[in-house]
Amino acid sequence: MNRVRLGVNVDHVATLREARKTTEPDPVTAAMLAEQGGADQITFHLREDRRHIQNRDARLISEMAQTMVNLEMAANPEMQEIALALHPDSVTLVPERREEITTEGGLDLLRLTDRVSPVLRALQESGIKVSAFVNADQPQIKEAARLGFNAVEIHTGEYANAGRMEVENTLRAIRDSAAAARRYGMHVHAGHGLTYHNVHSIVLIPEIEELNIGHSIISRAVFAGMEQAVREMVELLRR
Ligand code: PXP
């Protein structure tokens, strides 16, 4: 079967729970149902401020998931220690600013080499595959390859937010970045802002192997149920 792998990001379920600081809805349950719906991977972002996913969620999802687990985290010593203890299948290094609503841009690898390198090495030495969340920008892709990342996750936010006149330019940047990343020998992932309506053009990019999608799936799940929402997205990822 030729299909892009789907990582379902369950952070938004935790956001709803944290709005009341209660126990429901539980992102661990969401992860289990996402797997029932056909997700290939569970993705979550353990943020420094713990605004949505908590350590308990990270631990339980890591223990219970039957598919792959992808931990999104900032490159710092605290998160490195947690990642080494949880030992997910993969880690995606992302930038983190406390005031942002979501991860608003890619990692600036050219500026952050000294911070990123030791974390990358420590994780890879323990057998974790490491991906860099970067903008669709050739110098960043080249730097990711130079640093030795296993994969890049190309930020699709600009494409998702583009007006009609800009869509083609944003797509071209993603296509060119995907092709470059593959030429450098890295795996190619993408994500951010993808929906049931805009995912098609991304699925058609041949180098892209994996998409990580959260907000749109969780939004649909509110009305359709988690398994159904995931099943519908899985169908859209067939090539
Ligand atoms: N990939 C990364 C690296 C992210 O930080 C996020 C947002 O948490 C996503 C994918 C999913 O984005 P969205 O919720 O917009 O689908």
mmCIF file of C-alpha atoms and ligand atoms in Angstrom:
data_model
loop_
_atom_site.group_PDB
_atom_site.id
_atom_site.type_symbol
_atom_site.label_atom_id
_atom_site.label_comp_id
_atom_site.label_asym_id
_atom_site.label_seq_id
_atom_site.Cartn_x
_atom_site.Cartn_y
_atom_site.Cartn_z
ATOM 1 C CA MET A 1 0.000 0.000 0.000
ATOM 2 C CA ASN A 2 1.366 3.392 -0.926
ATOM 3 C CA ARG A 3 0.302 5.701 1.837
ATOM 4 C CA VAL A 4 1.893 8.493 3.826
ATOM 5 C CA ARG A 5 2.261 7.485 7.503
ATOM 6 C CA LEU A 6 -0.024 9.355 9.888
ATOM 7 C CA GLY A 7 1.189 10.576 13.260
ATOM 8 C CA VAL A 8 -1.776 11.808 15.307
ATOM 9 C CA ASN A 9 -0.896 14.642 17.670
ATOM 10 C CA VAL A 10 -3.014 14.322 20.836
ATOM 11 C CA ASP A 11 -1.923 17.569 22.566
ATOM 12 C CA HIS A 12 -5.247 19.248 21.900
ATOM 13 C CA VAL A 13 -7.120 16.686 23.968
ATOM 14 C CA ALA A 14 -4.866 17.589 26.883
ATOM 15 C CA THR A 15 -5.503 21.284 26.210
ATOM 16 C CA LEU A 16 -9.230 20.705 26.773
ATOM 17 C CA ARG A 17 -8.540 18.785 29.974
ATOM 18 C CA GLU A 18 -6.177 21.468 31.289
ATOM 19 C CA ALA A 19 -8.843 24.143 30.664
ATOM 20 C CA ARG A 20 -10.492 22.690 33.805
ATOM 21 C CA LYS A 21 -7.441 21.069 35.409
ATOM 22 C CA THR A 22 -9.437 17.875 35.673
ATOM 23 C CA THR A 23 -8.988 14.306 34.419
ATOM 24 C CA GLU A 24 -11.015 14.388 31.209
ATOM 25 C CA PRO A 25 -10.760 14.134 28.276
ATOM 26 C CA ASP A 26 -7.715 11.921 28.621
ATOM 27 C CA PRO A 27 -5.070 12.163 25.854
ATOM 28 C CA VAL A 28 -4.024 8.601 26.687
ATOM 29 C CA THR A 29 -7.499 7.352 25.730
ATOM 30 C CA ALA A 30 -7.324 9.526 22.597
ATOM 31 C CA ALA A 31 -4.023 7.889 21.659
ATOM 32 C CA MET A 32 -5.479 4.397 22.058
ATOM 33 C CA LEU A 33 -8.520 5.294 19.928
ATOM 34 C CA ALA A 34 -6.302 6.939 17.299
ATOM 35 C CA GLU A 35 -4.475 3.636 16.992
ATOM 36 C CA GLN A 36 -7.816 1.831 16.609
ATOM 37 C CA GLY A 37 -8.642 4.252 13.792
ATOM 38 C CA GLY A 38 -5.432 3.388 11.939
ATOM 39 C CA ALA A 39 -2.841 5.925 13.146
ATOM 40 C CA ASP A 40 0.716 4.800 12.485
ATOM 41 C CA GLN A 41 2.155 6.898 15.271
ATOM 42 C CA ILE A 42 1.178 8.884 18.343
ATOM 43 C CA THR A 43 2.800 12.293 18.577
ATOM 44 C CA PHE A 44 2.781 14.593 21.586
ATOM 45 C CA HIS A 45 4.637 17.719 22.649
ATOM 46 C CA LEU A 46 5.834 17.840 26.233
ATOM 47 C CA ARG A 47 6.263 21.574 26.678
ATOM 48 C CA GLU A 48 8.492 23.161 29.296
ATOM 49 C CA ASP A 49 5.463 24.914 30.846
ATOM 50 C CA ARG A 50 3.367 21.663 30.746
ATOM 51 C CA ARG A 51 0.432 23.647 29.399
ATOM 52 C CA HIS A 52 -1.194 20.548 27.870
ATOM 53 C CA ILE A 53 0.617 17.184 27.954
ATOM 54 C CA GLN A 54 1.808 16.256 31.475
ATOM 55 C CA ASN A 55 4.643 13.883 32.455
ATOM 56 C CA ARG A 56 2.025 11.283 33.374
ATOM 57 C CA ASP A 57 0.539 11.406 29.855
ATOM 58 C CA ALA A 58 3.963 11.101 28.266
ATOM 59 C CA ARG A 59 4.798 8.095 30.445
ATOM 60 C CA LEU A 60 1.500 6.270 29.899
ATOM 61 C CA ILE A 61 1.386 6.860 26.137
ATOM 62 C CA SER A 62 4.989 5.657 25.838
ATOM 63 C CA GLU A 63 4.141 2.508 27.804
ATOM 64 C CA MET A 64 0.811 1.726 26.154
ATOM 65 C CA ALA A 65 1.157 2.666 22.489
ATOM 66 C CA GLN A 66 1.212 -0.276 20.115
ATOM 67 C CA THR A 67 2.401 1.861 17.198
ATOM 68 C CA MET A 68 5.306 4.315 17.047
ATOM 69 C CA VAL A 69 5.732 7.109 19.580
ATOM 70 C CA ASN A 70 7.090 10.516 18.525
ATOM 71 C CA LEU A 71 8.000 12.994 21.274
ATOM 72 C CA GLU A 72 8.174 16.655 20.263
ATOM 73 C CA MET A 73 10.406 18.640 22.591
ATOM 74 C CA ALA A 74 12.715 21.606 22.962
ATOM 75 C CA ALA A 75 16.451 20.912 22.853
ATOM 76 C CA ASN A 76 17.402 21.390 26.496
ATOM 77 C CA PRO A 77 18.921 19.229 29.264
ATOM 78 C CA GLU A 78 15.634 18.691 31.165
ATOM 79 C CA MET A 79 13.835 17.379 28.092
ATOM 80 C CA GLN A 80 16.849 15.324 27.051
ATOM 81 C CA GLU A 81 16.736 13.509 30.391
ATOM 82 C CA ILE A 82 13.002 12.843 30.065
ATOM 83 C CA ALA A 83 13.413 11.582 26.479
ATOM 84 C CA LEU A 84 16.189 9.198 27.491
ATOM 85 C CA ALA A 85 13.928 7.795 30.238
ATOM 86 C CA LEU A 86 10.813 7.489 28.035
ATOM 87 C CA HIS A 87 12.792 6.224 25.061
ATOM 88 C CA PRO A 88 10.243 6.994 22.316
ATOM 89 C CA ASP A 89 10.856 5.666 18.802
ATOM 90 C CA SER A 90 11.580 9.185 17.633
ATOM 91 C CA VAL A 91 12.075 12.693 18.930
ATOM 92 C CA THR A 92 11.268 15.805 16.929
ATOM 93 C CA LEU A 93 13.222 18.824 18.132
ATOM 94 C CA VAL A 94 11.059 21.942 18.007
ATOM 95 C CA PRO A 95 11.533 25.582 19.031
ATOM 96 C CA GLU A 96 9.572 26.690 22.060
ATOM 97 C CA ARG A 97 8.525 30.113 23.224
ATOM 98 C CA ARG A 98 6.226 30.405 26.211
ATOM 99 C CA GLU A 99 4.095 33.167 24.721
ATOM 100 C CA GLU A 100 3.283 31.365 21.469
ATOM 101 C CA ILE A 101 -0.116 29.713 20.928
ATOM 102 C CA THR A 102 1.465 26.818 19.053
ATOM 103 C CA THR A 103 4.858 26.071 17.505
ATOM 104 C CA GLU A 104 4.930 29.071 15.220
ATOM 105 C CA GLY A 105 8.095 28.534 13.209
ATOM 106 C CA GLY A 106 10.773 25.967 12.553
ATOM 107 C CA LEU A 107 14.003 25.538 14.511
ATOM 108 C CA ASP A 108 16.734 27.947 13.444
ATOM 109 C CA LEU A 109 19.483 25.340 13.211
ATOM 110 C CA LEU A 110 22.036 27.839 11.896
ATOM 111 C CA ARG A 111 21.711 29.886 15.085
ATOM 112 C CA LEU A 112 21.150 27.039 17.559
ATOM 113 C CA THR A 113 23.848 24.550 16.510
ATOM 114 C CA ASP A 114 25.549 24.583 19.938
ATOM 115 C CA ARG A 115 22.302 23.924 21.794
ATOM 116 C CA VAL A 116 20.973 21.292 19.403
ATOM 117 C CA SER A 117 24.114 19.231 18.726
ATOM 118 C CA PRO A 118 24.663 17.690 22.184
ATOM 119 C CA VAL A 119 20.971 16.759 22.545
ATOM 120 C CA LEU A 120 20.947 15.227 19.050
ATOM 121 C CA ARG A 121 24.021 13.122 19.846
ATOM 122 C CA ALA A 122 22.761 11.923 23.236
ATOM 123 C CA LEU A 123 19.410 10.828 21.799
ATOM 124 C CA GLN A 124 20.929 9.108 18.778
ATOM 125 C CA GLU A 125 23.476 7.292 20.955
ATOM 126 C CA SER A 126 20.577 5.792 22.900
ATOM 127 C CA GLY A 127 18.973 4.564 19.644
ATOM 128 C CA ILE A 128 16.280 7.236 19.225
ATOM 129 C CA LYS A 129 15.728 8.585 15.697
ATOM 130 C CA VAL A 130 15.830 12.381 15.714
ATOM 131 C CA SER A 131 14.032 14.779 13.431
ATOM 132 C CA ALA A 132 14.353 18.577 13.159
ATOM 133 C CA PHE A 133 11.216 20.680 12.711
ATOM 134 C CA VAL A 134 12.352 23.289 10.177
ATOM 135 C CA ASN A 135 10.827 25.800 7.797
ATOM 136 C CA ALA A 136 10.797 24.967 4.096
ATOM 137 C CA ASP A 137 14.139 26.703 3.729
ATOM 138 C CA GLN A 138 17.129 25.223 1.901
ATOM 139 C CA PRO A 139 19.894 26.474 4.278
ATOM 140 C CA GLN A 140 18.033 24.901 7.235
ATOM 141 C CA ILE A 141 17.659 21.595 5.391
ATOM 142 C CA LYS A 142 21.357 21.609 4.541
ATOM 143 C CA GLU A 143 22.291 22.345 8.160
ATOM 144 C CA ALA A 144 20.035 19.520 9.412
ATOM 145 C CA ALA A 145 21.926 17.143 7.137
ATOM 146 C CA ARG A 146 25.315 18.513 8.237
ATOM 147 C CA LEU A 147 24.401 18.032 11.904
ATOM 148 C CA GLY A 148 23.394 14.426 11.219
ATOM 149 C CA PHE A 149 19.622 14.447 11.784
ATOM 150 C CA ASN A 150 17.826 11.270 10.691
ATOM 151 C CA ALA A 151 14.882 13.258 9.349
ATOM 152 C CA VAL A 152 13.431 16.713 8.897
ATOM 153 C CA GLU A 153 9.814 17.629 9.550
ATOM 154 C CA ILE A 154 8.984 20.450 7.157
ATOM 155 C CA HIS A 155 6.774 23.150 8.694
ATOM 156 C CA THR A 156 3.619 23.416 6.566
ATOM 157 C CA GLY A 157 2.118 26.347 8.494
ATOM 158 C CA GLU A 158 2.874 28.935 5.800
ATOM 159 C CA TYR A 159 1.193 26.730 3.203
ATOM 160 C CA ALA A 160 -1.819 26.190 5.486
ATOM 161 C CA ASN A 161 -2.204 29.926 6.108
ATOM 162 C CA ALA A 162 -1.449 31.080 2.561
ATOM 163 C CA GLY A 163 -3.989 33.072 0.581
ATOM 164 C CA ARG A 164 -4.940 31.854 -2.888
ATOM 165 C CA MET A 165 -2.157 33.883 -4.560
ATOM 166 C CA GLU A 166 0.599 32.485 -2.334
ATOM 167 C CA VAL A 167 -0.338 28.799 -2.116
ATOM 168 C CA GLU A 168 1.711 27.757 -5.138
ATOM 169 C CA ASN A 169 4.858 29.508 -3.843
ATOM 170 C CA THR A 170 4.566 27.901 -0.422
ATOM 171 C CA LEU A 171 4.028 24.501 -2.040
ATOM 172 C CA ARG A 172 7.066 24.970 -4.248
ATOM 173 C CA ALA A 173 9.220 25.730 -1.210
ATOM 174 C CA ILE A 174 7.967 22.544 0.498
ATOM 175 C CA ARG A 175 8.561 20.448 -2.642
ATOM 176 C CA ASP A 176 12.086 21.831 -3.097
ATOM 177 C CA SER A 177 12.914 21.285 0.569
ATOM 178 C CA ALA A 178 11.578 17.734 0.495
ATOM 179 C CA ALA A 179 13.651 16.924 -2.585
ATOM 180 C CA ALA A 180 16.782 18.458 -1.029
ATOM 181 C CA ALA A 181 16.305 16.585 2.248
ATOM 182 C CA ARG A 182 16.001 13.308 0.377
ATOM 183 C CA ARG A 183 19.119 14.100 -1.681
ATOM 184 C CA TYR A 184 21.001 14.629 1.582
ATOM 185 C CA GLY A 185 19.824 11.173 2.675
ATOM 186 C CA MET A 186 17.320 12.228 5.348
ATOM 187 C CA HIS A 187 13.778 10.978 5.854
ATOM 188 C CA VAL A 188 11.130 13.587 5.094
ATOM 189 C CA HIS A 189 8.177 14.377 7.340
ATOM 190 C CA ALA A 190 5.829 17.365 7.373
ATOM 191 C CA GLY A 191 3.193 18.915 9.569
ATOM 192 C CA HIS A 192 1.425 21.885 11.131
ATOM 193 C CA GLY A 193 -1.895 23.354 10.107
ATOM 194 C CA LEU A 194 -2.822 20.419 7.863
ATOM 195 C CA THR A 195 -6.536 19.690 7.507
ATOM 196 C CA TYR A 196 -8.915 17.375 5.625
ATOM 197 C CA HIS A 197 -9.132 20.134 3.006
ATOM 198 C CA ASN A 198 -5.508 21.088 2.417
ATOM 199 C CA VAL A 199 -3.617 17.818 2.944
ATOM 200 C CA HIS A 200 -4.005 16.542 -0.621
ATOM 201 C CA SER A 201 -1.257 18.648 -2.257
ATOM 202 C CA ILE A 202 1.163 17.618 0.486
ATOM 203 C CA VAL A 203 0.345 13.909 0.090
ATOM 204 C CA LEU A 204 1.275 14.223 -3.603
ATOM 205 C CA ILE A 205 4.874 15.216 -2.781
ATOM 206 C CA PRO A 206 6.654 11.905 -3.342
ATOM 207 C CA GLU A 207 9.496 12.358 -0.815
ATOM 208 C CA ILE A 208 7.136 12.923 2.116
ATOM 209 C CA GLU A 209 6.827 9.741 4.184
ATOM 210 C CA GLU A 210 5.064 10.957 7.319
ATOM 211 C CA LEU A 211 2.622 13.674 8.365
ATOM 212 C CA ASN A 212 1.931 14.743 11.933
ATOM 213 C CA ILE A 213 -1.554 16.194 12.300
ATOM 214 C CA GLY A 214 -3.319 17.317 15.454
ATOM 215 C CA HIS A 215 -5.764 20.186 15.565
ATOM 216 C CA SER A 216 -7.888 19.255 12.567
ATOM 217 C CA ILE A 217 -8.260 15.603 13.590
ATOM 218 C CA ILE A 218 -9.122 16.432 17.200
ATOM 219 C CA SER A 219 -11.604 19.076 15.991
ATOM 220 C CA ARG A 220 -13.377 16.534 13.801
ATOM 221 C CA ALA A 221 -13.228 13.967 16.599
ATOM 222 C CA VAL A 222 -15.356 16.248 18.807
ATOM 223 C CA PHE A 223 -18.276 15.587 16.464
ATOM 224 C CA ALA A 224 -17.415 12.330 14.703
ATOM 225 C CA GLY A 225 -15.461 10.463 17.375
ATOM 226 C CA MET A 226 -11.736 9.856 17.486
ATOM 227 C CA GLU A 227 -11.580 6.572 15.586
ATOM 228 C CA GLN A 228 -13.750 7.879 12.758
ATOM 229 C CA ALA A 229 -11.804 11.143 12.478
ATOM 230 C CA VAL A 230 -8.511 9.251 12.229
ATOM 231 C CA ARG A 231 -9.942 6.725 9.759
ATOM 232 C CA GLU A 232 -11.042 9.541 7.443
ATOM 233 C CA MET A 233 -7.610 11.175 7.535
ATOM 234 C CA VAL A 234 -5.865 7.845 6.906
ATOM 235 C CA GLU A 235 -7.970 7.468 3.731
ATOM 236 C CA LEU A 236 -6.766 10.869 2.502
ATOM 237 C CA LEU A 237 -3.109 9.867 2.866
ATOM 238 C CA ARG A 238 -3.285 7.182 0.156
ATOM 239 C CA ARG A 239 -1.329 7.961 -2.986
HETATM 240 N N1 PXP B 1 4.301 18.854 13.970
HETATM 241 C C1 PXP B 1 4.885 19.641 14.904
HETATM 242 C C2 PXP B 1 6.370 19.622 15.028
HETATM 243 C C3 PXP B 1 4.107 20.440 15.769
HETATM 244 O O1 PXP B 1 4.697 21.203 16.688
HETATM 245 C C4 PXP B 1 2.697 20.388 15.650
HETATM 246 C C5 PXP B 1 1.843 21.193 16.580
HETATM 247 O O2 PXP B 1 1.942 20.703 17.869
HETATM 248 C C6 PXP B 1 2.132 19.545 14.673
HETATM 249 C C7 PXP B 1 2.961 18.809 13.838
HETATM 250 C C8 PXP B 1 0.656 19.424 14.493
HETATM 251 O O3 PXP B 1 0.119 20.652 14.098
HETATM 252 P P1 PXP B 1 -1.466 20.822 14.009
HETATM 253 O O4 PXP B 1 -2.015 20.678 15.371
HETATM 254 O O5 PXP B 1 -1.631 22.194 13.429
HETATM 255 O O6 PXP B 1 -1.972 19.726 13.084
#
